[in-house]
Amino acid sequence: MTIKLLSIYSKKQVLTKHKLERDESEELFGPASRLEQQQSSTSSKKLVEAAAAPPSPSPVRVFVVAIEPLTSDIKLVTLKVKSGVLQFQAGQFIGMYDGRTNVVGESTFPGTFSIASRPSELPLIRFAVGADNNPRNLRHLLYNDTRPGDNFLLDGCGSGTVAISPRMVMTPVGGPGGIMLIGGGSAVMGLVSIVEELLHSEEGRKIPAIKLFHSNRSNKDIPFYERMQELGGQSETFNYFPHVTGKIDHGENSRGHLGRIDIHHVARELAGVRLFCVYGSGVFCEAVVNILLDLGVWPGSIRTDYTTRVDPARRLDELSKASAKKKNTKRFESCTDGMKEKGTMNASDDYLRTYGIDVLLQKMSLKLTEETPDFPLDFLSKEISRVQAELPEVSNINAADPSFWINYWETDTVTWQAPVTSPWLEKYMDKFVGQKQRTVFVHLCGKSLDMKSLLEHGHKVVGADCSGIACVDFFTENNIPDYAREVVPHPDGKHVIRHKSTSVSIALYEGDIFDLTTEIVGKIDRVLDRAALVILHPSMIEDHYLPLLMRLMRPGGKILLASVSELPFPKAPPHVYEAPQIEGILQQYFSKIKMLEVHRYRVNAGFVSEPIYILKSKKKTVR
């Protein structure tokens, strides 16, 4: 898991030599949504409208009206609201649940779907559903076995950071302007909802330009191709630019531009555009955001469901610093200046810039030339060690917000999930839990296979994660039978959902871990901390995190903890702790602190070291 976490936080972030205070880093590098939230004026309220209304107190009941093929492997499902209040904005997605869960043995795992219809079409709502081979997934049920009249449940409101209304496009910074929508593959569904909403509202028709770029692998199966062509013929302000990235058959007419969307295509349509929305895979969104920033687009104008990951403000600062170090290099003054001169980065440039190696190599080469040592390789080795030791830890300020992590699961871009059980867990299982059956708490669990290992050893598992998708995925991917989902009453009205099996001793709690109590999860015998402490900001450990564990755990309980003492580069989370640091923090809560081993392994950029501790809590619990 640490390997995967490292790869996430290495991507597209700035290595700086100066330690940034938290407030300064938020001001300079926070994502667009954070920058806008800091503005309290009336104009900023017009700029950013609420992404969704408060959730409905109960699910919305809907039934199937029609199902029709959209492409060879995608169907369009039309539903109608039967009871309840449904609220969403164009560009959002929504959670859906099987309405037949009261039928024994036929429960289906819930899913999230991009909404392909506009809000003004309610009580009708449409989803595009792709083929799925898992018979217990809701997507499979919708695609293969659903008939008109079948009942389902929807969340009361939409979700997602891209939520567009006509007023939002008409009142951005810089005055009224156009909107550019860029989507990849089936992710175009949300953008279709935006186009339909804008073109069917009186205020939306005043928008001077609506431009949709769609990159699709298949030439024959382009979702909503005919509908977008139809709208393009009806509206003078709407322009549709399909791109086909896959091979086409001999003699087949191309339905769009052959090749990927690149900086030249976007530059030609940039004039007058004030707002940009990007939908697609993580790699796709990251590439498009890079293009927009290279063209001088202000980060606050970019909306993407990967905003917390592809941070336009931070990315712009990185590009600007790199450009400032090169002579005779300029930023784009307009949409066409210097495209041949700059263009987009290739893979090698991207890697060097990501890790700051380009600047490091340049400085070491200069120093090597100036000092001309007798043993240059030895000199370079020592110089690398010296520079690495001097680099301050740069912490991602967004990681303290649960929505930062939820976004990865909602957009299916999680890359840190370890594909195997932690080797040190298997090694120290008996020392950790003993021979008796224990209740083991695995917090910030994701869909970790460590939980499956604990179940196989006969223990009860209590997991916790902010993402419901992660919880459901664990049950689906590990074939845990008799899945059930229920809302847990909380005295403070907090969002807590229990995902459990009625036949296997496991329950995963969806919500903020700091909202959990012993009344909700029961008393815990053991805690497995797999990269949880090191993910949280250091300021939370002593005042919030460790007291929480002490409240949940029985007196004298044990924790198996994986810390981090070495990373190739100081990008957090995970945060690095030397042995005296971490042990000094732990000693006020634990009567026994023993380091079992240092688990060290290689990643692409270097080595990661994880000290493995066994901890025994003090007899007196924390209230």
Coordinates of C-alpha atoms in Angstrom, one line a residue:
M1 CA 0.0 0.0 0.0
T2 CA 2.9 2.4 0.8
I3 CA 4.3 1.8 -2.7
K4 CA 1.0 2.8 -4.2
L5 CA 0.6 5.8 -1.9
L6 CA 4.1 7.0 -2.9
S7 CA 3.3 6.8 -6.6
I8 CA 0.2 9.0 -6.1
Y9 CA 1.9 11.7 -4.2
S10 CA 4.9 11.7 -6.4
K11 CA 2.9 12.6 -9.5
K12 CA 2.7 16.3 -10.6
Q13 CA 3.7 17.9 -7.3
V14 CA 6.5 20.5 -6.7
L15 CA 9.7 19.7 -4.8
T16 CA 10.7 22.9 -3.1
K17 CA 13.8 23.7 -1.1
H18 CA 12.0 26.0 1.2
K19 CA 9.7 24.7 3.9
L20 CA 6.2 26.0 3.2
E21 CA 3.9 27.0 6.1
R22 CA 0.5 25.4 5.9
D23 CA -1.4 28.7 5.3
E24 CA 1.1 29.8 2.6
S25 CA 0.9 26.4 0.8
E26 CA -2.9 26.5 0.8
E27 CA -2.9 30.0 -0.6
L28 CA -0.4 29.2 -3.3
F29 CA -1.1 25.6 -4.2
G30 CA -4.6 24.7 -3.1
P31 CA -7.0 23.3 -5.7
A32 CA -9.3 25.7 -7.6
S33 CA -12.2 24.7 -5.4
R34 CA -10.3 25.7 -2.2
L35 CA -9.2 29.0 -3.7
E36 CA -12.8 29.9 -4.6
Q37 CA -14.1 28.9 -1.1
Q38 CA -11.8 31.5 0.4
Q39 CA -13.6 34.2 -1.5
S40 CA -16.7 35.4 0.4
S41 CA -17.8 38.2 -1.9
T42 CA -21.1 38.1 -4.0
S43 CA -19.2 37.7 -7.2
S44 CA -17.5 34.5 -6.0
K45 CA -20.8 33.1 -5.0
K46 CA -21.9 33.6 -8.6
L47 CA -18.7 31.9 -9.8
V48 CA -19.1 28.7 -7.8
E49 CA -22.6 27.3 -7.2
A50 CA -23.3 24.4 -4.8
A51 CA -22.3 21.1 -6.3
A52 CA -25.4 19.4 -4.8
A53 CA -28.2 20.2 -2.4
P54 CA -28.3 18.5 1.0
P55 CA -29.1 14.7 0.7
S56 CA -32.7 13.7 0.9
P57 CA -33.5 12.0 4.3
S58 CA -34.6 8.9 2.5
P59 CA -33.8 7.2 -0.8
V60 CA -35.7 8.1 -3.9
R61 CA -37.8 5.3 -5.4
V62 CA -37.7 5.0 -9.2
F63 CA -38.9 2.5 -11.8
V64 CA -37.7 1.6 -15.3
V65 CA -39.5 3.2 -18.2
A66 CA -37.4 2.1 -21.1
I67 CA -34.1 0.3 -22.0
E68 CA -32.5 0.8 -25.4
P69 CA -29.1 0.1 -27.0
L70 CA -26.8 3.0 -27.2
T71 CA -23.7 1.2 -28.7
S72 CA -22.7 -2.4 -29.0
D73 CA -21.8 -2.6 -25.3
I74 CA -23.7 0.3 -23.7
K75 CA -27.5 0.6 -23.0
L76 CA -29.5 3.7 -22.2
V77 CA -31.7 3.2 -19.2
T78 CA -34.6 5.6 -18.5
L79 CA -36.1 5.8 -15.1
K80 CA -39.0 7.7 -13.6
V81 CA -39.3 9.0 -10.0
K82 CA -42.0 7.2 -8.1
S83 CA -41.6 8.8 -4.7
G84 CA -39.2 11.2 -3.0
V85 CA -37.3 14.3 -4.0
L86 CA -34.4 14.0 -6.4
Q87 CA -31.9 16.8 -6.9
F88 CA -28.8 17.0 -9.1
Q89 CA -27.0 19.3 -11.5
A90 CA -25.8 18.6 -15.0
G91 CA -22.5 16.7 -15.0
Q92 CA -23.0 14.8 -11.8
F93 CA -23.3 11.1 -11.0
I94 CA -25.6 9.4 -8.5
G95 CA -25.7 6.3 -6.3
M96 CA -28.2 3.5 -7.2
Y97 CA -29.4 0.5 -5.3
D98 CA -31.4 -2.6 -6.1
G99 CA -35.1 -2.1 -5.2
R100 CA -35.5 -5.9 -4.7
T101 CA -33.1 -6.4 -1.8
N102 CA -36.0 -7.8 0.3
V103 CA -35.9 -10.9 -1.9
V104 CA -33.8 -13.5 -0.1
G105 CA -30.6 -14.6 -2.0
E106 CA -30.9 -11.9 -4.7
S107 CA -29.2 -8.9 -3.1
T108 CA -27.1 -6.9 -5.5
F109 CA -24.2 -4.6 -4.8
P110 CA -25.0 -0.9 -5.3
G111 CA -23.3 1.3 -7.9
T112 CA -22.7 4.8 -9.1
F113 CA -23.7 6.1 -12.5
S114 CA -23.1 9.2 -14.5
I115 CA -26.4 11.0 -15.3
A116 CA -26.9 11.4 -19.0
S117 CA -30.1 13.5 -18.8
R118 CA -30.6 17.1 -17.8
P119 CA -32.2 18.2 -14.4
S120 CA -35.1 19.9 -16.2
E121 CA -36.2 16.4 -17.5
L122 CA -37.2 15.2 -14.0
P123 CA -39.1 13.1 -13.1
L124 CA -37.4 11.2 -15.9
I125 CA -33.7 10.5 -15.4
R126 CA -31.3 8.5 -17.8
F127 CA -28.1 6.5 -17.3
A128 CA -25.8 4.9 -19.8
V129 CA -24.9 1.4 -18.5
G130 CA -22.0 -0.7 -19.9
A131 CA -21.7 -4.4 -19.9
D132 CA -20.6 -6.1 -16.7
N133 CA -19.7 -9.8 -16.1
N134 CA -20.3 -9.9 -12.3
P135 CA -23.9 -11.2 -11.8
R136 CA -24.0 -9.5 -8.3
N137 CA -23.1 -6.0 -9.6
L138 CA -26.0 -3.6 -10.2
R139 CA -24.4 -2.7 -13.6
H140 CA -24.8 -6.4 -14.6
L141 CA -28.5 -6.4 -13.5
L142 CA -29.3 -3.2 -15.4
Y143 CA -27.6 -4.3 -18.6
N144 CA -28.8 -7.9 -18.7
D145 CA -31.8 -8.6 -16.5
T146 CA -33.8 -5.4 -16.1
R147 CA -37.2 -4.9 -17.6
P148 CA -39.6 -1.9 -17.7
G149 CA -41.4 -1.6 -14.4
D150 CA -38.5 -2.9 -12.3
N151 CA -37.9 -0.8 -9.1
F152 CA -34.7 0.8 -7.9
L153 CA -33.6 3.3 -5.3
L154 CA -31.5 6.4 -5.9
D155 CA -29.6 8.7 -3.5
G156 CA -31.5 11.9 -2.9
C157 CA -28.9 14.1 -4.6
G158 CA -26.2 14.0 -7.1
S159 CA -22.4 13.9 -6.4
G160 CA -19.3 15.0 -8.1
T161 CA -17.2 18.1 -8.4
V162 CA -18.4 19.0 -11.9
A163 CA -21.8 20.5 -11.4
I164 CA -22.7 23.0 -14.1
S165 CA -25.6 25.4 -14.5
P166 CA -26.2 28.1 -17.2
R167 CA -25.7 30.9 -14.6
M168 CA -22.3 29.5 -13.7
V169 CA -21.1 29.8 -17.3
M170 CA -22.5 33.3 -17.7
T171 CA -20.8 34.8 -14.6
P172 CA -17.2 33.6 -14.4
V173 CA -14.2 35.8 -13.7
G174 CA -13.5 37.7 -16.9
G175 CA -17.2 38.2 -17.8
P176 CA -19.6 36.0 -19.8
G177 CA -17.9 33.5 -22.2
G178 CA -18.0 30.1 -23.7
I179 CA -17.6 26.6 -22.2
M180 CA -15.3 23.9 -23.4
L181 CA -16.1 20.3 -22.5
I182 CA -13.5 17.6 -23.0
G183 CA -14.3 13.9 -22.4
G184 CA -12.8 10.5 -22.9
G185 CA -14.7 7.3 -23.8
S186 CA -17.9 6.6 -22.0
A187 CA -17.2 9.4 -19.5
V188 CA -18.8 11.7 -22.1
M189 CA -22.2 10.9 -20.4
G190 CA -21.9 13.7 -17.8
L191 CA -20.8 16.2 -20.5
V192 CA -23.9 15.2 -22.6
S193 CA -26.0 16.1 -19.6
I194 CA -24.3 19.5 -19.5
V195 CA -24.8 20.2 -23.2
E196 CA -28.5 19.2 -23.1
E197 CA -29.1 21.4 -20.0
L198 CA -27.4 24.5 -21.5
L199 CA -29.1 24.2 -24.9
H200 CA -32.6 23.6 -23.4
S201 CA -32.6 26.6 -21.0
E202 CA -33.2 30.2 -22.0
E203 CA -30.2 31.4 -20.0
G204 CA -28.0 28.7 -21.5
R205 CA -28.8 29.6 -25.0
K206 CA -27.2 33.0 -24.3
I207 CA -23.8 31.4 -23.9
P208 CA -21.8 32.4 -26.9
A209 CA -20.0 29.1 -27.5
I210 CA -20.4 25.5 -26.2
K211 CA -17.6 23.3 -27.5
L212 CA -17.5 19.5 -26.9
F213 CA -14.3 17.5 -27.6
H214 CA -14.8 13.7 -27.3
S215 CA -12.0 11.2 -27.6
N216 CA -13.3 7.6 -28.2
R217 CA -11.4 4.5 -29.1
S218 CA -14.1 3.0 -31.4
N219 CA -15.1 4.6 -34.6
K220 CA -18.4 2.7 -34.8
D221 CA -19.5 2.9 -31.2
I222 CA -19.3 6.6 -30.2
P223 CA -21.9 7.2 -27.4
F224 CA -24.5 9.9 -28.3
Y225 CA -22.7 10.6 -31.6
E226 CA -26.0 11.0 -33.6
R227 CA -27.6 13.2 -30.8
M228 CA -24.5 15.5 -30.7
Q229 CA -24.5 15.8 -34.4
E230 CA -28.2 16.7 -34.3
L231 CA -27.7 19.4 -31.7
G232 CA -24.8 20.8 -33.6
G233 CA -27.0 21.2 -36.6
Q234 CA -29.8 22.9 -34.6
S235 CA -27.6 25.3 -32.6
E236 CA -25.2 27.9 -34.0
T237 CA -23.4 28.1 -30.6
F238 CA -22.7 24.4 -30.2
N239 CA -19.7 22.7 -31.8
Y240 CA -18.9 19.0 -31.6
F241 CA -15.4 17.6 -32.2
P242 CA -15.3 13.8 -32.0
H243 CA -11.8 12.1 -32.1
V244 CA -11.2 8.5 -32.9
T245 CA -8.1 7.0 -31.3
G246 CA -8.4 3.4 -32.4
K247 CA -8.0 1.7 -35.7
I248 CA -10.8 1.8 -38.3
D249 CA -11.6 -0.9 -40.8
H250 CA -10.4 -0.6 -44.4
G251 CA -12.9 1.5 -46.4
E252 CA -14.7 2.7 -43.3
N253 CA -15.5 6.4 -43.1
S254 CA -14.1 8.1 -40.0
R255 CA -16.7 9.7 -37.8
G256 CA -14.2 12.1 -36.3
H257 CA -10.6 13.3 -36.4
L258 CA -8.2 10.4 -36.3
G259 CA -5.9 10.7 -33.4
R260 CA -5.8 12.0 -29.8
I261 CA -6.9 15.5 -28.7
D262 CA -3.7 17.5 -28.6
I263 CA -2.6 21.0 -27.8
H264 CA -3.2 22.3 -31.4
H265 CA -6.8 21.2 -31.5
V266 CA -7.6 22.8 -28.2
A267 CA -5.7 26.0 -29.0
R268 CA -7.7 26.6 -32.2
E269 CA -11.0 26.6 -30.1
L270 CA -9.7 28.5 -27.1
A271 CA -10.7 32.0 -28.0
G272 CA -13.6 33.3 -25.8
V273 CA -13.9 30.2 -23.6
R274 CA -14.2 31.0 -19.9
L275 CA -14.9 27.6 -18.3
F276 CA -13.4 24.2 -18.9
C277 CA -14.8 20.8 -17.8
V278 CA -12.8 17.6 -18.2
Y279 CA -14.2 14.0 -17.8
G280 CA -12.4 10.7 -18.3
S281 CA -9.8 8.4 -16.8
G282 CA -7.1 9.8 -14.5
V283 CA -4.4 9.7 -17.2
F284 CA -6.8 11.4 -19.7
C285 CA -7.7 14.2 -17.3
E286 CA -4.1 14.7 -16.3
A287 CA -3.0 15.1 -19.9
V288 CA -5.8 17.5 -20.7
V289 CA -5.2 19.7 -17.7
N290 CA -1.5 19.9 -18.7
I291 CA -2.6 21.1 -22.2
L292 CA -4.9 23.7 -20.8
L293 CA -2.2 25.1 -18.4
D294 CA 0.3 25.1 -21.2
L295 CA -2.1 27.3 -23.1
G296 CA -2.2 29.8 -20.2
V297 CA -5.7 28.8 -18.9
W298 CA -6.3 30.0 -15.3
P299 CA -6.5 27.0 -13.0
G300 CA -9.7 28.3 -11.4
S301 CA -11.5 27.9 -14.7
I302 CA -10.9 24.2 -14.9
R303 CA -13.5 21.8 -13.5
T304 CA -12.7 18.0 -13.4
D305 CA -13.8 15.1 -11.2
Y306 CA -10.1 14.6 -10.7
T307 CA -9.5 18.2 -9.4
T308 CA -8.1 16.9 -6.1
R309 CA -5.6 14.7 -7.9
V310 CA -4.9 16.8 -11.0
D311 CA -4.4 20.1 -9.1
P312 CA -4.4 22.8 -11.7
A313 CA -3.0 25.5 -9.4
R314 CA -0.1 23.3 -8.2
R315 CA 0.5 22.1 -11.7
L316 CA 0.7 25.7 -13.0
D317 CA 3.2 26.7 -10.3
E318 CA 5.4 23.7 -11.2
L319 CA 5.4 24.5 -14.9
S320 CA 6.1 28.2 -14.2
K321 CA 9.1 27.4 -11.9
A322 CA 10.5 25.0 -14.5
S323 CA 10.1 27.6 -17.3
A324 CA 11.8 30.3 -15.2
K325 CA 14.9 28.2 -14.9
K326 CA 15.3 28.0 -18.7
K327 CA 16.6 30.9 -20.7
N328 CA 14.7 32.0 -23.8
T329 CA 11.6 30.2 -22.8
K330 CA 8.3 31.9 -22.4
R331 CA 4.8 31.0 -21.3
F332 CA 2.1 31.2 -23.8
E333 CA 1.0 34.8 -24.4
S334 CA -2.0 33.6 -26.4
C335 CA -3.6 30.4 -27.6
T336 CA -1.1 30.1 -30.5
D337 CA 2.2 31.6 -29.3
G338 CA 5.1 29.2 -29.1
M339 CA 3.3 25.9 -29.6
K340 CA 6.2 24.6 -31.6
E341 CA 8.6 25.8 -29.0
K342 CA 6.9 24.2 -26.0
G343 CA 4.2 21.7 -26.8
T344 CA 3.5 18.9 -24.2
M345 CA 6.0 17.0 -22.2
N346 CA 7.2 13.5 -23.2
A347 CA 7.5 10.7 -20.7
S348 CA 11.1 11.2 -19.8
D349 CA 10.7 15.0 -19.3
D350 CA 7.7 14.3 -17.2
Y351 CA 9.5 11.8 -15.0
L352 CA 12.5 14.1 -14.5
R353 CA 10.3 17.1 -13.6
T354 CA 8.0 15.1 -11.3
Y355 CA 10.9 14.1 -9.0
G356 CA 12.9 17.4 -9.4
I357 CA 15.8 15.4 -10.9
D358 CA 16.3 17.8 -13.8
V359 CA 17.3 20.6 -11.5
L360 CA 19.3 18.3 -9.2
L361 CA 21.3 16.8 -12.1
Q362 CA 22.0 20.3 -13.5
K363 CA 23.4 21.5 -10.2
M364 CA 25.5 18.4 -9.6
S365 CA 27.0 18.6 -13.1
L366 CA 28.0 22.2 -12.5
K367 CA 29.5 21.3 -9.1
L368 CA 31.3 18.4 -10.6
T369 CA 32.8 20.6 -13.3
E370 CA 33.9 23.2 -10.8
E371 CA 35.6 20.9 -8.3
T372 CA 36.9 18.2 -10.7
P373 CA 37.3 15.5 -8.0
D374 CA 39.6 12.5 -8.5
F375 CA 36.8 10.1 -7.9
P376 CA 33.8 11.5 -9.7
L377 CA 31.4 8.6 -9.1
D378 CA 32.1 8.6 -5.3
F379 CA 31.7 12.4 -5.3
L380 CA 28.3 12.1 -7.0
S381 CA 27.1 9.4 -4.7
K382 CA 27.9 11.5 -1.6
E383 CA 26.4 14.6 -3.2
I384 CA 23.1 12.8 -3.9
S385 CA 22.9 11.7 -0.3
R386 CA 23.6 15.2 1.0
V387 CA 21.0 16.8 -1.2
Q388 CA 18.4 14.2 -0.3
A389 CA 19.0 14.6 3.4
E390 CA 18.4 18.4 3.1
L391 CA 15.1 18.3 1.3
P392 CA 12.2 19.2 3.6
E393 CA 9.0 17.2 3.7
V394 CA 6.4 18.6 1.4
S395 CA 2.9 17.6 2.6
N396 CA -0.2 17.5 0.4
I397 CA -2.6 19.9 2.1
N398 CA -5.6 18.2 0.5
A399 CA -5.1 14.9 2.2
A400 CA -6.7 16.0 5.5
D401 CA -10.1 16.2 3.7
P402 CA -12.0 12.9 3.4
S403 CA -13.3 14.1 0.0
F404 CA -9.7 14.0 -1.3
W405 CA -9.7 10.2 -0.8
I406 CA -13.4 9.6 -1.7
N407 CA -12.7 11.2 -5.1
Y408 CA -10.2 8.5 -6.1
W409 CA -12.8 5.7 -5.4
E410 CA -15.6 7.5 -7.1
T411 CA -13.6 8.0 -10.3
D412 CA -12.0 4.6 -10.2
T413 CA -8.4 6.0 -10.0
V414 CA -7.2 4.2 -6.9
T415 CA -3.6 3.1 -7.5
W416 CA -2.3 2.5 -4.0
Q417 CA -4.2 -0.7 -3.2
A418 CA -1.7 -3.5 -2.5
P419 CA -2.6 -6.7 -4.5
V420 CA -1.3 -9.0 -1.7
T421 CA -1.5 -9.4 2.1
S422 CA 1.2 -7.5 4.0
P423 CA 4.0 -10.0 4.4
W424 CA 4.8 -8.9 8.0
L425 CA 1.1 -9.5 9.0
E426 CA 1.4 -13.1 8.1
K427 CA 4.8 -13.3 9.9
Y428 CA 3.6 -11.8 13.1
M429 CA 0.0 -13.0 13.1
D430 CA 0.3 -15.2 16.2
K431 CA 2.2 -12.6 18.2
F432 CA -0.4 -10.0 17.2
V433 CA -3.7 -11.8 17.9
G434 CA -2.7 -15.1 19.7
Q435 CA -4.7 -18.3 19.5
K436 CA -8.1 -16.9 20.6
Q437 CA -10.7 -15.3 18.3
R438 CA -10.2 -11.5 18.4
T439 CA -12.1 -8.5 17.1
V440 CA -9.6 -6.6 14.9
F441 CA -10.1 -3.0 13.9
V442 CA -8.6 -2.1 10.5
H443 CA -9.1 1.7 9.9
L444 CA -8.6 3.6 6.7
C445 CA -8.9 0.1 5.3
G446 CA -9.9 0.7 1.7
K447 CA -10.3 -2.9 0.4
S448 CA -7.1 -4.2 1.9
L449 CA -6.5 -8.0 1.6
D450 CA -5.2 -7.9 5.2
M451 CA -8.8 -8.0 6.3
K452 CA -9.4 -11.2 4.2
S453 CA -6.3 -12.8 5.9
L454 CA -7.7 -12.0 9.3
L455 CA -11.1 -13.5 8.4
E456 CA -9.3 -16.7 7.1
H457 CA -7.5 -16.9 10.5
G458 CA -10.9 -17.0 12.2
H459 CA -11.0 -13.4 13.6
K460 CA -13.8 -10.8 13.5
V461 CA -13.0 -7.8 11.4
V462 CA -14.2 -4.2 11.9
G463 CA -13.1 -1.9 9.1
A464 CA -13.6 1.8 8.5
D465 CA -13.1 3.9 5.5
C466 CA -14.5 7.2 4.2
S467 CA -15.5 5.6 0.8
G468 CA -18.5 3.4 0.5
I469 CA -17.2 2.2 -2.9
A470 CA -14.1 0.8 -1.2
C471 CA -16.3 -1.1 1.3
V472 CA -18.6 -2.5 -1.4
D473 CA -15.6 -3.5 -3.6
F474 CA -14.1 -5.6 -0.7
F475 CA -17.3 -7.7 -0.5
T476 CA -17.6 -8.0 -4.3
E477 CA -14.0 -8.8 -5.1
N478 CA -13.5 -11.3 -2.3
N479 CA -16.9 -13.1 -2.8
I480 CA -18.1 -12.3 0.8
P481 CA -21.6 -13.8 1.0
D482 CA -24.8 -12.3 2.3
Y483 CA -24.0 -8.6 1.9
A484 CA -26.2 -6.1 3.6
R485 CA -26.0 -2.3 3.9
E486 CA -27.7 -0.2 6.6
V487 CA -27.6 3.4 7.9
V488 CA -26.2 3.6 11.5
P489 CA -28.0 6.1 13.8
H490 CA -25.5 8.6 15.1
P491 CA -26.2 10.9 18.1
D492 CA -24.8 13.9 16.3
G493 CA -26.4 13.0 13.0
K494 CA -23.1 12.0 11.3
H495 CA -23.0 10.0 8.1
V496 CA -22.2 6.4 9.1
I497 CA -23.2 3.4 7.0
R498 CA -22.5 -0.2 7.9
H499 CA -21.5 -2.7 5.2
K500 CA -21.7 -6.2 6.6
S501 CA -22.2 -9.8 5.9
T502 CA -25.1 -11.6 7.8
S503 CA -23.1 -14.9 7.7
V504 CA -19.4 -13.8 8.0
S505 CA -18.0 -11.8 11.0
I506 CA -17.1 -8.6 9.2
A507 CA -18.5 -5.1 9.2
L508 CA -17.0 -2.1 7.3
Y509 CA -18.1 1.4 8.4
E510 CA -18.4 4.1 5.8
G511 CA -17.8 7.6 7.2
D512 CA -15.2 9.6 9.0
I513 CA -13.3 7.4 11.5
F514 CA -13.4 10.2 14.1
D515 CA -17.2 9.8 14.2
L516 CA -17.0 6.2 15.3
T517 CA -17.8 5.2 18.9
T518 CA -17.8 2.0 20.9
E519 CA -21.7 2.1 20.8
I520 CA -21.4 1.8 17.0
V521 CA -18.5 -0.6 16.5
G522 CA -18.3 -2.4 19.9
K523 CA -15.1 -2.9 21.9
I524 CA -12.0 -3.7 19.9
D525 CA -9.4 -6.3 21.0
R526 CA -6.7 -5.5 18.4
V527 CA -5.9 -2.7 15.9
L528 CA -4.1 -3.2 12.6
D529 CA -2.5 0.1 11.6
R530 CA -1.4 -0.4 8.0
A531 CA -0.2 3.1 6.9
A532 CA -3.0 4.9 8.7
L533 CA -1.0 6.8 11.3
V534 CA 1.6 7.9 8.7
I535 CA -1.1 9.1 6.3
L536 CA -2.7 11.5 8.8
H537 CA -1.2 14.9 9.4
P538 CA 1.2 14.9 12.4
S539 CA -0.9 17.5 14.1
M540 CA -3.8 15.0 14.4
I541 CA -1.9 12.1 15.9
E542 CA -1.6 13.0 19.6
D543 CA -4.8 15.1 20.0
H544 CA -7.2 13.1 17.9
Y545 CA -6.0 9.8 16.4
L546 CA -4.4 7.9 19.3
P547 CA -7.1 9.0 21.8
L548 CA -9.7 7.6 19.3
L549 CA -7.9 4.2 19.3
M550 CA -7.7 4.2 23.0
R551 CA -11.4 4.8 23.4
L552 CA -12.3 2.0 21.0
M553 CA -9.8 -0.6 22.3
R554 CA -10.1 -2.7 25.4
P555 CA -7.5 -1.9 28.1
G556 CA -4.3 -3.9 27.4
G557 CA -5.2 -4.4 23.8
K558 CA -2.5 -4.6 21.1
I559 CA -1.7 -2.7 17.9
L560 CA 0.4 -3.9 15.0
L561 CA 1.7 -0.7 13.4
A562 CA 3.6 -0.1 10.2
S563 CA 5.4 3.2 10.3
V564 CA 7.5 4.8 7.6
S565 CA 11.1 5.9 8.2
E566 CA 12.5 6.2 4.7
L567 CA 11.1 7.4 1.3
P568 CA 13.0 8.1 -1.9
F569 CA 11.7 11.7 -1.8
P570 CA 10.1 13.7 1.0
K571 CA 6.5 13.9 -0.3
A572 CA 3.8 13.3 2.2
P573 CA 1.6 11.5 2.9
P574 CA 2.9 9.1 4.0
H575 CA 4.8 11.1 6.6
V576 CA 8.3 9.9 7.6
Y577 CA 9.1 9.4 11.3
E578 CA 12.5 8.5 12.8
A579 CA 12.4 5.9 15.6
P580 CA 12.9 8.4 18.4
Q581 CA 10.1 10.6 17.0
I582 CA 7.4 7.9 16.6
E583 CA 8.3 6.1 19.9
G584 CA 8.2 9.4 21.8
I585 CA 4.7 10.0 20.5
L586 CA 3.5 6.4 21.4
Q587 CA 4.9 6.1 24.8
Q588 CA 2.2 8.2 26.6
Y589 CA -0.4 5.7 25.4
F590 CA 1.3 2.4 25.3
S591 CA 3.0 0.4 28.1
K592 CA 5.0 -1.7 25.6
I593 CA 6.6 -0.5 22.4
K594 CA 8.6 -3.1 20.5
M595 CA 10.1 -2.8 17.0
L596 CA 9.8 -6.2 15.4
E597 CA 11.7 -5.5 12.1
V598 CA 12.3 -2.9 9.4
H599 CA 10.5 -4.0 6.3
R600 CA 12.5 -2.4 3.4
Y601 CA 11.7 -2.7 -0.3
R602 CA 12.4 -1.0 -3.6
V603 CA 10.1 1.2 -5.6
N604 CA 10.8 2.9 -8.9
A605 CA 12.4 6.0 -7.3
G606 CA 14.4 4.3 -4.6
F607 CA 13.7 2.5 -1.3
V608 CA 10.9 2.5 1.3
S609 CA 11.5 1.4 4.9
E610 CA 8.6 0.5 7.2
P611 CA 9.5 -0.1 10.9
I612 CA 7.0 -2.7 12.2
Y613 CA 5.9 -2.2 15.8
I614 CA 3.9 -4.3 18.3
L615 CA 2.2 -2.0 20.9
K616 CA 0.3 -2.8 24.1
S617 CA -2.0 -0.2 25.4
K618 CA -2.0 0.9 29.0
K619 CA -4.6 -0.5 31.4
K620 CA -6.3 2.9 31.8
T621 CA -8.5 3.8 28.9
V622 CA -8.8 7.3 27.5
R623 CA -12.2 9.0 27.9

